[in-house]
């Protein structure tokens, strides 16, 4: 015995929240009973945090709109052919259309041959439970020492949050510089200098074995935060759906190899028009929001009017008094512009403003900007989206930000939605700090 629904969303994170909101919007403010069900292994208090932050929903919004919540429930098996999901309690839930929003899991130390993930003071940051633990451990060692393993997005944001809350931080990672999948060495040099001015110590090109470096040095640690990547939660569908780039491969309508299944957010690998249709999987809140909305639009499209998603890859970070945004692809020749403060001057009085374009085949493929205004961010996003032609790289470097801003001056911005990232910062450690009343002065006032 079990329940049957027209639509099922599997997952309880931001992508699931935005999918639910889009569903309600496109159904004129409500769904009929038993039409849409959301299944999540998170419990009510926690899953509502995702929905409220993702969709500005009230605690009763989903049930009032005819959406059935099945929370605290883990799905242990999926049968795509029969369109059923088996829960840990033994219930079979059937669907006609499934949206997979299972997200991704943090890569654990054990996957690198290092033990210790179960230790009380070893933390990851992927969900609200993880954030609970980070905050709890931090509060248990005021003024203590933290080792952050990983120099990517999670590592950088966690380090900023910890040092702001009077924890002494050492960052350890194997790369030559931080954020090496995005930053150029020149850009990374600025951020490393800025973080160092705030008290963060960097140990680069180093492997870690139980907070013992590859060269034998031991680092004092009251807590360890591990941010070494994530893997999409695809296990339920292995061997049933086509996979690609570490996720569930979908088409431009976010539809998987089985037409009754859609995938959104971190778990989805979809074709990016800007990259010539190359299939990419992206782990970012903006992508989760937009793929979720597009999937529901396509799912409810009875006349075929919804085309393929046209997504402009977008990443951002806001820590301390810094704020950067990136658009597109960091492929091709990097052309820096602006005044990047020299090493040792990372905490100067003047707010830095600098960036880079990536030029490929004579066109702008990507752009990075630190310290921009709303209009400036819109301008560089527009330059990337249209693939602005670059006749002379030296001239591009000389003109810098003006290359983008002057091209859009007097025109209607084409990417204004990027500027109001607002509550999307909830997935960063900064927002976790806000949720728990954690003192975090580096979190600036946003467009909530």
Tab-separated table of C-alpha atoms in Angstrom:
chain	number	residue	atom	x	y	z
A	1	UNK	CA	0.000	0.000	0.000
A	2	UNK	CA	1.090	3.538	-0.552
A	3	UNK	CA	0.138	6.971	-1.760
A	4	UNK	CA	-0.034	8.251	-5.325
A	5	UNK	CA	0.593	11.775	-6.601
A	6	UNK	CA	0.590	13.532	-9.945
A	7	UNK	CA	3.899	15.249	-9.173
A	8	UNK	CA	6.600	14.476	-6.618
A	9	UNK	CA	9.582	16.634	-5.683
A	10	UNK	CA	12.343	14.582	-4.087
A	11	UNK	CA	14.468	16.837	-1.879
A	12	UNK	CA	14.071	19.583	0.699
A	13	UNK	CA	16.613	22.233	-0.223
A	14	UNK	CA	16.534	25.501	-2.125
A	15	UNK	CA	15.877	23.880	-5.516
A	16	UNK	CA	12.880	22.025	-4.070
A	17	UNK	CA	11.595	25.237	-2.504
A	18	UNK	CA	11.773	27.178	-5.739
A	19	UNK	CA	10.198	24.315	-7.673
A	20	UNK	CA	7.274	24.309	-5.219
A	21	UNK	CA	6.881	28.078	-5.453
A	22	UNK	CA	6.888	27.996	-9.248
A	23	UNK	CA	4.344	25.199	-9.191
A	24	UNK	CA	1.987	27.258	-7.024
A	25	UNK	CA	2.470	30.351	-9.181
A	26	UNK	CA	1.670	28.498	-12.379
A	27	UNK	CA	-1.390	26.882	-10.871
A	28	UNK	CA	-2.983	30.201	-10.020
A	29	UNK	CA	-2.096	30.157	-6.339
A	30	UNK	CA	-2.988	26.611	-5.447
A	31	UNK	CA	-2.817	22.931	-6.267
A	32	UNK	CA	-5.542	20.342	-5.984
A	33	UNK	CA	-5.273	17.848	-3.147
A	34	UNK	CA	-2.880	14.953	-3.784
A	35	UNK	CA	-1.434	16.680	-6.866
A	36	UNK	CA	2.027	17.658	-5.578
A	37	UNK	CA	4.065	15.973	-2.857
A	38	UNK	CA	7.473	16.953	-1.476
A	39	UNK	CA	9.552	14.196	0.107
A	40	UNK	CA	12.566	15.086	2.252
A	41	UNK	CA	14.606	13.302	4.883
A	42	UNK	CA	14.837	16.592	6.769
A	43	UNK	CA	12.318	17.401	9.459
A	44	UNK	CA	9.673	20.116	9.460
A	45	UNK	CA	11.599	22.842	11.284
A	46	UNK	CA	14.627	22.460	9.062
A	47	UNK	CA	12.987	21.964	5.698
A	48	UNK	CA	10.795	25.022	6.245
A	49	UNK	CA	13.951	27.072	6.713
A	50	UNK	CA	14.920	26.169	3.163
A	51	UNK	CA	11.489	26.969	1.775
A	52	UNK	CA	11.114	30.221	3.715
A	53	UNK	CA	14.550	31.453	2.676
A	54	UNK	CA	14.264	30.214	-0.881
A	55	UNK	CA	10.744	31.336	-1.583
A	56	UNK	CA	9.785	33.870	1.088
A	57	UNK	CA	7.100	31.447	2.225
A	58	UNK	CA	5.277	31.443	5.530
A	59	UNK	CA	5.207	28.344	7.707
A	60	UNK	CA	1.742	27.392	6.390
A	61	UNK	CA	2.222	28.410	2.757
A	62	UNK	CA	2.745	24.961	1.241
A	63	UNK	CA	-0.055	23.045	3.001
A	64	UNK	CA	-2.498	25.908	2.401
A	65	UNK	CA	-1.745	25.624	-1.307
A	66	UNK	CA	-2.554	21.940	-1.470
A	67	UNK	CA	1.041	20.684	-1.336
A	68	UNK	CA	1.594	17.525	0.698
A	69	UNK	CA	4.790	17.438	2.754
A	70	UNK	CA	6.319	14.074	3.578
A	71	UNK	CA	9.180	15.046	5.861
A	72	UNK	CA	11.635	13.115	7.990
A	73	UNK	CA	11.347	10.415	5.344
A	74	UNK	CA	14.260	8.837	3.529
A	75	UNK	CA	13.799	7.304	0.100
A	76	UNK	CA	15.873	4.118	-0.092
A	77	UNK	CA	15.031	2.987	-3.617
A	78	UNK	CA	13.573	4.350	-6.825
A	79	UNK	CA	12.039	2.424	-9.708
A	80	UNK	CA	11.922	4.755	-12.675
A	81	UNK	CA	10.184	2.271	-14.943
A	82	UNK	CA	7.366	1.709	-12.447
A	83	UNK	CA	7.437	5.332	-11.253
A	84	UNK	CA	7.663	4.471	-7.587
A	85	UNK	CA	9.770	5.542	-4.620
A	86	UNK	CA	10.314	3.225	-1.647
A	87	UNK	CA	10.768	4.902	1.741
A	88	UNK	CA	12.701	3.631	4.736
A	89	UNK	CA	9.373	2.910	6.451
A	90	UNK	CA	8.393	0.549	3.660
A	91	UNK	CA	5.861	2.808	1.950
A	92	UNK	CA	5.701	2.944	-1.827
A	93	UNK	CA	4.944	6.413	-3.184
A	94	UNK	CA	4.040	6.563	-6.848
A	95	UNK	CA	4.178	9.514	-9.209
A	96	UNK	CA	3.438	10.470	-12.777
A	97	UNK	CA	6.194	13.089	-12.913
A	98	UNK	CA	9.223	13.306	-10.625
A	99	UNK	CA	11.516	16.280	-9.970
A	100	UNK	CA	14.831	15.160	-8.500
A	101	UNK	CA	16.271	17.867	-6.248
A	102	UNK	CA	18.513	15.692	-4.107
A	103	UNK	CA	21.464	18.094	-4.183
A	104	UNK	CA	24.994	17.015	-3.399
A	105	UNK	CA	26.908	15.665	-0.431
A	106	UNK	CA	30.182	16.850	1.001
A	107	UNK	CA	33.262	14.819	0.099
A	108	UNK	CA	34.542	13.221	3.303
A	109	UNK	CA	38.121	12.880	4.514
A	110	UNK	CA	37.905	9.115	4.247
A	111	UNK	CA	37.629	9.409	0.476
A	112	UNK	CA	41.218	10.668	0.551
A	113	UNK	CA	42.409	7.955	2.888
A	114	UNK	CA	42.230	10.182	5.978
A	115	UNK	CA	40.169	9.106	8.990
A	116	UNK	CA	38.390	11.349	11.475
A	117	UNK	CA	35.071	12.443	9.983
A	118	UNK	CA	33.193	11.151	13.001
A	119	UNK	CA	35.225	13.220	15.473
A	120	UNK	CA	33.278	15.743	17.541
A	121	UNK	CA	35.292	18.698	16.298
A	122	UNK	CA	35.481	17.785	12.586
A	123	UNK	CA	32.876	19.689	10.600
A	124	UNK	CA	31.523	19.831	7.079
A	125	UNK	CA	29.126	22.398	5.629
A	126	UNK	CA	26.471	21.128	3.291
A	127	UNK	CA	23.175	21.303	5.147
A	128	UNK	CA	21.556	22.798	8.216
A	129	UNK	CA	22.693	19.955	10.487
A	130	UNK	CA	26.265	20.643	9.409
A	131	UNK	CA	25.802	24.328	10.197
A	132	UNK	CA	24.446	23.442	13.643
A	133	UNK	CA	27.612	21.511	14.309
A	134	UNK	CA	29.930	24.262	13.021
A	135	UNK	CA	28.287	26.825	15.274
A	136	UNK	CA	28.237	24.493	18.271
A	137	UNK	CA	31.882	23.520	17.979
A	138	UNK	CA	32.910	27.135	17.422
A	139	UNK	CA	31.075	28.222	20.542
A	140	UNK	CA	32.773	25.480	22.523
A	141	UNK	CA	36.250	26.876	21.796
A	142	UNK	CA	36.121	30.701	21.916
A	143	UNK	CA	39.421	32.155	20.789
A	144	UNK	CA	40.576	28.683	19.750
A	145	UNK	CA	42.355	27.341	16.694
A	146	UNK	CA	40.615	26.115	13.564
A	147	UNK	CA	42.071	24.340	10.568
A	148	UNK	CA	40.087	24.781	7.357
A	149	UNK	CA	40.927	22.078	4.834
A	150	UNK	CA	40.272	23.260	1.310
A	151	UNK	CA	40.889	26.516	-0.518
A	152	UNK	CA	37.690	26.727	-2.529
A	153	UNK	CA	34.357	28.476	-2.049
A	154	UNK	CA	33.337	26.746	1.187
A	155	UNK	CA	36.835	27.009	2.656
A	156	UNK	CA	37.099	30.730	1.976
A	157	UNK	CA	33.659	31.568	3.359
A	158	UNK	CA	34.118	29.410	6.449
A	159	UNK	CA	37.528	30.938	7.151
A	160	UNK	CA	36.040	34.433	6.943
A	161	UNK	CA	33.203	33.530	9.300
A	162	UNK	CA	35.462	31.863	11.836
A	163	UNK	CA	38.146	34.539	11.999
A	164	UNK	CA	35.461	37.211	12.287
A	165	UNK	CA	34.218	35.368	15.351
A	166	UNK	CA	37.669	35.433	17.014
A	167	UNK	CA	38.794	31.962	15.956
A	168	UNK	CA	42.399	31.678	14.781
A	169	UNK	CA	42.296	30.093	11.322
A	170	UNK	CA	44.825	28.165	9.267
A	171	UNK	CA	43.776	27.224	5.739
A	172	UNK	CA	45.402	24.169	4.198
A	173	UNK	CA	44.969	23.126	0.576
A	174	UNK	CA	46.954	21.353	-2.163
A	175	UNK	CA	46.735	24.097	-4.779
A	176	UNK	CA	49.177	26.881	-5.502
A	177	UNK	CA	46.592	29.496	-4.561
A	178	UNK	CA	43.056	29.784	-3.215
A	179	UNK	CA	40.013	29.293	-5.460
A	180	UNK	CA	42.245	27.853	-8.134
A	181	UNK	CA	39.309	26.663	-10.243
A	182	UNK	CA	38.203	30.276	-10.726
A	183	UNK	CA	40.770	32.839	-9.582
A	184	UNK	CA	43.836	33.730	-11.579
A	185	UNK	CA	47.071	33.853	-9.529
A	186	UNK	CA	46.877	37.651	-9.583
A	187	UNK	CA	43.327	37.756	-8.242
A	188	UNK	CA	44.072	35.064	-5.657
A	189	UNK	CA	47.071	37.044	-4.412
A	190	UNK	CA	44.792	39.914	-3.415
A	191	UNK	CA	42.329	37.748	-1.487
A	192	UNK	CA	45.047	35.799	0.267
A	193	UNK	CA	46.668	39.078	1.311
A	194	UNK	CA	43.326	40.429	2.521
A	195	UNK	CA	42.570	37.292	4.526
A	196	UNK	CA	46.085	37.328	5.976
A	197	UNK	CA	45.504	40.913	7.160
A	198	UNK	CA	42.511	39.542	9.078
A	199	UNK	CA	44.613	36.872	10.725
A	200	UNK	CA	44.193	33.872	8.436
A	201	UNK	CA	47.303	31.759	7.839
A	202	UNK	CA	47.709	29.955	4.517
A	203	UNK	CA	49.512	26.651	4.057
A	204	UNK	CA	49.501	25.930	0.333
A	205	UNK	CA	50.523	22.930	-1.760
A	206	UNK	CA	50.102	20.699	1.268
A	207	UNK	CA	48.362	17.388	1.858
A	208	UNK	CA	46.656	16.689	5.162
A	209	UNK	CA	46.674	13.534	7.254
A	210	UNK	CA	44.697	14.026	10.466
A	211	UNK	CA	45.820	17.688	10.671
A	212	UNK	CA	49.383	16.529	10.072
A	213	UNK	CA	50.845	18.042	6.937
A	214	UNK	CA	52.599	15.981	4.334
A	215	UNK	CA	55.948	17.295	5.556
A	216	UNK	CA	55.226	16.117	9.095
A	217	UNK	CA	54.203	19.438	10.660
A	218	UNK	CA	51.326	19.239	13.134
A	219	UNK	CA	48.758	22.021	13.333
A	220	UNK	CA	46.984	22.831	16.608
A	221	UNK	CA	43.245	22.495	16.109
A	222	UNK	CA	40.267	22.864	18.406
A	223	UNK	CA	38.087	22.405	15.348
A	224	UNK	CA	38.515	21.325	11.739
A	225	UNK	CA	36.273	22.403	8.869
A	226	UNK	CA	36.554	20.319	5.716
A	227	UNK	CA	35.600	21.844	2.362
A	228	UNK	CA	37.156	19.675	-0.322
A	229	UNK	CA	34.297	19.400	-2.773
A	230	UNK	CA	30.938	17.751	-3.231
A	231	UNK	CA	29.392	14.893	-5.164
A	232	UNK	CA	25.869	14.873	-6.543
A	233	UNK	CA	23.361	12.562	-4.858
A	234	UNK	CA	22.564	10.386	-7.863
A	235	UNK	CA	22.727	6.942	-6.236
A	236	UNK	CA	18.996	6.220	-6.361
A	237	UNK	CA	19.040	6.568	-10.138
A	238	UNK	CA	22.331	4.920	-11.125
A	239	UNK	CA	21.682	2.485	-13.957
A	240	UNK	CA	18.211	3.927	-14.569
A	241	UNK	CA	18.928	7.414	-15.894
A	242	UNK	CA	21.713	8.710	-18.127
A	243	UNK	CA	24.497	10.378	-16.174
A	244	UNK	CA	27.025	13.028	-17.179
A	245	UNK	CA	29.558	15.324	-15.537
A	246	UNK	CA	28.905	13.721	-12.181
A	247	UNK	CA	25.152	14.345	-12.243
A	248	UNK	CA	21.885	13.314	-13.847
A	249	UNK	CA	22.104	14.307	-17.502
A	250	UNK	CA	19.134	16.359	-18.668
A	251	UNK	CA	18.107	18.243	-21.780
A	252	UNK	CA	17.402	21.961	-22.072
A	253	UNK	CA	14.011	21.481	-20.448
A	254	UNK	CA	15.720	19.843	-17.445
A	255	UNK	CA	14.226	16.507	-18.495
A	256	UNK	CA	16.189	13.312	-17.864
A	257	UNK	CA	16.593	10.325	-20.189
A	258	UNK	CA	13.253	9.068	-18.864
A	259	UNK	CA	10.654	11.664	-19.873
A	260	UNK	CA	8.794	11.366	-16.553
A	261	UNK	CA	11.824	12.595	-14.582
A	262	UNK	CA	13.296	16.090	-14.273
A	263	UNK	CA	16.462	17.003	-12.349
A	264	UNK	CA	17.341	20.410	-10.909
A	265	UNK	CA	20.005	22.121	-8.843
A	266	UNK	CA	23.304	20.522	-7.873
A	267	UNK	CA	22.274	17.085	-9.117
A	268	UNK	CA	21.518	18.183	-12.697
A	269	UNK	CA	23.992	18.251	-15.586
A	270	UNK	CA	22.420	20.382	-18.305
A	271	UNK	CA	23.444	21.957	-21.646
A	272	UNK	CA	24.600	25.563	-21.374
A	273	UNK	CA	23.803	27.584	-24.493
A	274	UNK	CA	26.524	30.100	-23.719
A	275	UNK	CA	29.070	27.273	-23.909
A	276	UNK	CA	27.805	25.942	-27.213
A	277	UNK	CA	25.593	23.367	-25.545
A	278	UNK	CA	28.334	21.809	-23.435
A	279	UNK	CA	26.828	19.877	-20.533
A	280	UNK	CA	27.804	21.301	-17.138
A	281	UNK	CA	26.851	20.621	-13.525
A	282	UNK	CA	26.949	23.681	-11.285
A	283	UNK	CA	26.810	23.904	-7.511
A	284	UNK	CA	25.388	27.301	-6.736
A	285	UNK	CA	22.161	28.700	-5.334
A	286	UNK	CA	21.452	30.802	-8.427
A	287	UNK	CA	21.617	27.716	-10.622
A	288	UNK	CA	19.380	25.815	-8.180
A	289	UNK	CA	16.736	28.536	-8.331
A	290	UNK	CA	16.732	28.935	-12.087
A	291	UNK	CA	16.869	25.280	-13.074
A	292	UNK	CA	14.032	24.532	-10.629
A	293	UNK	CA	11.816	27.236	-12.082
A	294	UNK	CA	12.567	26.189	-15.636
A	295	UNK	CA	11.877	22.519	-14.946
A	296	UNK	CA	8.438	23.290	-13.482
A	297	UNK	CA	7.652	25.650	-16.367
A	298	UNK	CA	8.552	22.916	-18.843
A	299	UNK	CA	6.751	20.226	-16.840
A	300	UNK	CA	3.467	22.185	-16.819
A	301	UNK	CA	3.823	23.366	-20.428
A	302	UNK	CA	0.954	21.748	-22.325
A	303	UNK	CA	1.567	23.497	-25.662
A	304	UNK	CA	5.343	23.304	-26.004
A	305	UNK	CA	5.926	27.025	-25.553
A	306	UNK	CA	8.776	26.628	-23.050
A	307	UNK	CA	12.092	26.302	-24.813
A	308	UNK	CA	15.503	25.274	-23.559
A	309	UNK	CA	17.019	26.967	-20.547
A	310	UNK	CA	19.348	29.829	-21.409
A	311	UNK	CA	21.389	30.125	-18.247
A	312	UNK	CA	24.206	32.581	-17.657
A	313	UNK	CA	26.535	30.890	-15.122
A	314	UNK	CA	26.808	33.142	-12.105
A	315	UNK	CA	28.775	32.885	-8.868
A	316	UNK	CA	29.327	35.373	-6.092
A	317	UNK	CA	30.746	35.773	-2.615
A	318	UNK	CA	30.333	38.372	0.122
A	319	UNK	CA	32.703	38.240	3.073
A	320	UNK	CA	34.248	40.909	5.282
A	321	UNK	CA	33.708	44.136	3.333
A	322	UNK	CA	34.394	42.415	0.019
A	323	UNK	CA	31.904	41.439	-2.664
A	324	UNK	CA	32.656	39.811	-5.997
A	325	UNK	CA	30.587	38.399	-8.836
A	326	UNK	CA	31.577	36.149	-11.726
A	327	UNK	CA	29.715	35.426	-14.947
A	328	UNK	CA	30.281	32.944	-17.730
A	329	UNK	CA	33.338	30.740	-18.162
A	330	UNK	CA	36.916	31.325	-17.078
A	331	UNK	CA	38.253	29.907	-20.324
A	332	UNK	CA	40.683	31.647	-22.644
A	333	UNK	CA	43.112	34.487	-21.979
A	334	UNK	CA	42.621	36.364	-18.710
A	335	UNK	CA	42.801	40.150	-19.091
A	336	UNK	CA	42.986	41.970	-15.749
A	337	UNK	CA	41.786	45.504	-15.181
A	338	UNK	CA	41.497	47.989	-12.334
A	339	UNK	CA	43.822	48.625	-9.435
A	340	UNK	CA	44.466	45.423	-7.534
A	341	UNK	CA	46.013	46.434	-4.193
A	342	UNK	CA	49.546	45.086	-3.815
A	343	UNK	CA	50.352	42.325	-1.280
A	344	UNK	CA	50.354	43.659	2.248
A	345	UNK	CA	47.763	46.302	1.431
A	346	UNK	CA	44.749	43.976	1.433
A	347	UNK	CA	43.073	45.793	4.300
A	348	UNK	CA	43.559	49.308	3.007
A	349	UNK	CA	41.085	52.123	3.593
A	350	UNK	CA	39.879	52.380	-0.007
A	351	UNK	CA	37.404	49.766	-1.206
A	352	UNK	CA	39.071	47.801	-4.011
A	353	UNK	CA	37.540	47.656	-7.472
A	354	UNK	CA	39.149	45.380	-10.019
A	355	UNK	CA	38.394	42.437	-12.222
A	356	UNK	CA	39.205	40.354	-15.248
A	357	UNK	CA	37.752	39.343	-18.568
A	358	UNK	CA	38.375	35.961	-20.135
A	359	UNK	CA	38.716	36.228	-23.915
A	360	UNK	CA	38.231	33.205	-26.144
A	361	UNK	CA	38.126	33.269	-29.937
A	362	UNK	CA	38.007	37.060	-29.943
A	363	UNK	CA	35.016	37.339	-27.623
A	364	UNK	CA	34.381	37.803	-23.911
A	365	UNK	CA	33.639	34.370	-22.439
A	366	UNK	CA	33.671	35.309	-18.766
A	367	UNK	CA	34.065	38.246	-16.398
A	368	UNK	CA	34.954	38.753	-12.747
A	369	UNK	CA	34.411	41.959	-10.797
A	370	UNK	CA	35.200	42.872	-7.197
A	371	UNK	CA	33.583	45.910	-5.604
A	372	UNK	CA	31.207	46.797	-8.413
A	373	UNK	CA	27.963	48.717	-8.279
A	374	UNK	CA	24.679	47.191	-9.367
A	375	UNK	CA	24.958	48.852	-12.763
A	376	UNK	CA	28.553	47.698	-13.210
A	377	UNK	CA	27.694	44.101	-12.390
A	378	UNK	CA	24.814	44.266	-14.860
A	379	UNK	CA	27.141	45.654	-17.512
A	380	UNK	CA	29.786	42.921	-17.237
A	381	UNK	CA	27.054	40.272	-17.167
A	382	UNK	CA	25.609	41.723	-20.372
A	383	UNK	CA	29.045	41.723	-22.012
A	384	UNK	CA	29.437	38.023	-21.250
A	385	UNK	CA	25.935	37.087	-22.351
A	386	UNK	CA	26.276	38.754	-25.741
A	387	UNK	CA	29.864	37.523	-26.191
A	388	UNK	CA	31.201	41.044	-26.701
A	389	UNK	CA	33.763	41.169	-29.495
A	390	UNK	CA	37.362	42.002	-28.553
A	391	UNK	CA	39.480	43.317	-31.409
A	392	UNK	CA	42.520	44.240	-29.302
A	393	UNK	CA	43.339	42.650	-25.945
A	394	UNK	CA	45.639	45.537	-25.012
A	395	UNK	CA	42.810	48.001	-25.637
A	396	UNK	CA	40.481	45.845	-23.550
A	397	UNK	CA	42.951	45.983	-20.669
A	398	UNK	CA	43.281	49.743	-21.020
A	399	UNK	CA	39.536	50.357	-21.056
A	400	UNK	CA	38.834	47.842	-18.306
A	401	UNK	CA	35.403	48.166	-16.748
A	402	UNK	CA	34.485	50.944	-19.193
A	403	UNK	CA	34.510	48.334	-21.985
A	404	UNK	CA	31.336	46.883	-20.458
A	405	UNK	CA	29.710	49.943	-18.899
A	406	UNK	CA	29.978	52.185	-21.941
A	407	UNK	CA	28.521	49.489	-24.164
A	408	UNK	CA	25.343	49.387	-22.056
A	409	UNK	CA	25.127	53.084	-21.163
A	410	UNK	CA	21.690	54.432	-21.934
A	411	UNK	CA	20.324	50.993	-22.675
A	412	UNK	CA	18.080	48.745	-20.664
A	413	UNK	CA	20.127	46.330	-18.531
A	414	UNK	CA	19.675	42.769	-19.712
A	415	UNK	CA	20.747	41.028	-16.518
A	416	UNK	CA	19.272	43.065	-13.695
A	417	UNK	CA	18.199	39.931	-11.865
A	418	UNK	CA	21.808	39.097	-11.088
A	419	UNK	CA	22.281	42.202	-8.995
A	420	UNK	CA	19.605	41.353	-6.448
A	421	UNK	CA	21.045	38.138	-5.086
A	422	UNK	CA	19.583	39.024	-1.676
A	423	UNK	CA	18.509	36.052	0.324
A	424	UNK	CA	20.407	33.667	-1.909
A	425	UNK	CA	23.368	34.229	0.386
A	426	UNK	CA	21.546	31.923	2.773
A	427	UNK	CA	23.543	29.001	1.487
A	428	UNK	CA	26.790	30.562	2.581
A	429	UNK	CA	28.203	30.363	6.059
A	430	UNK	CA	27.238	34.003	6.406
A	431	UNK	CA	23.561	33.200	6.302
A	432	UNK	CA	23.952	30.257	8.639
A	433	UNK	CA	25.416	32.741	11.066
A	434	UNK	CA	22.318	34.899	10.777
A	435	UNK	CA	19.988	31.975	11.377
A	436	UNK	CA	21.601	31.072	14.646
A	437	UNK	CA	22.038	34.566	16.011
A	438	UNK	CA	25.769	34.129	15.533
A	439	UNK	CA	27.687	37.389	15.767
A	440	UNK	CA	28.826	38.004	12.219
A	441	UNK	CA	29.636	41.656	11.554
A	442	UNK	CA	31.060	40.850	8.160
A	443	UNK	CA	27.537	40.157	6.886
A	444	UNK	CA	26.460	43.392	5.239
A	445	UNK	CA	22.899	44.586	4.841
A	446	UNK	CA	21.369	42.976	1.765
A	447	UNK	CA	18.306	43.322	-0.454
A	448	UNK	CA	16.014	40.991	1.495
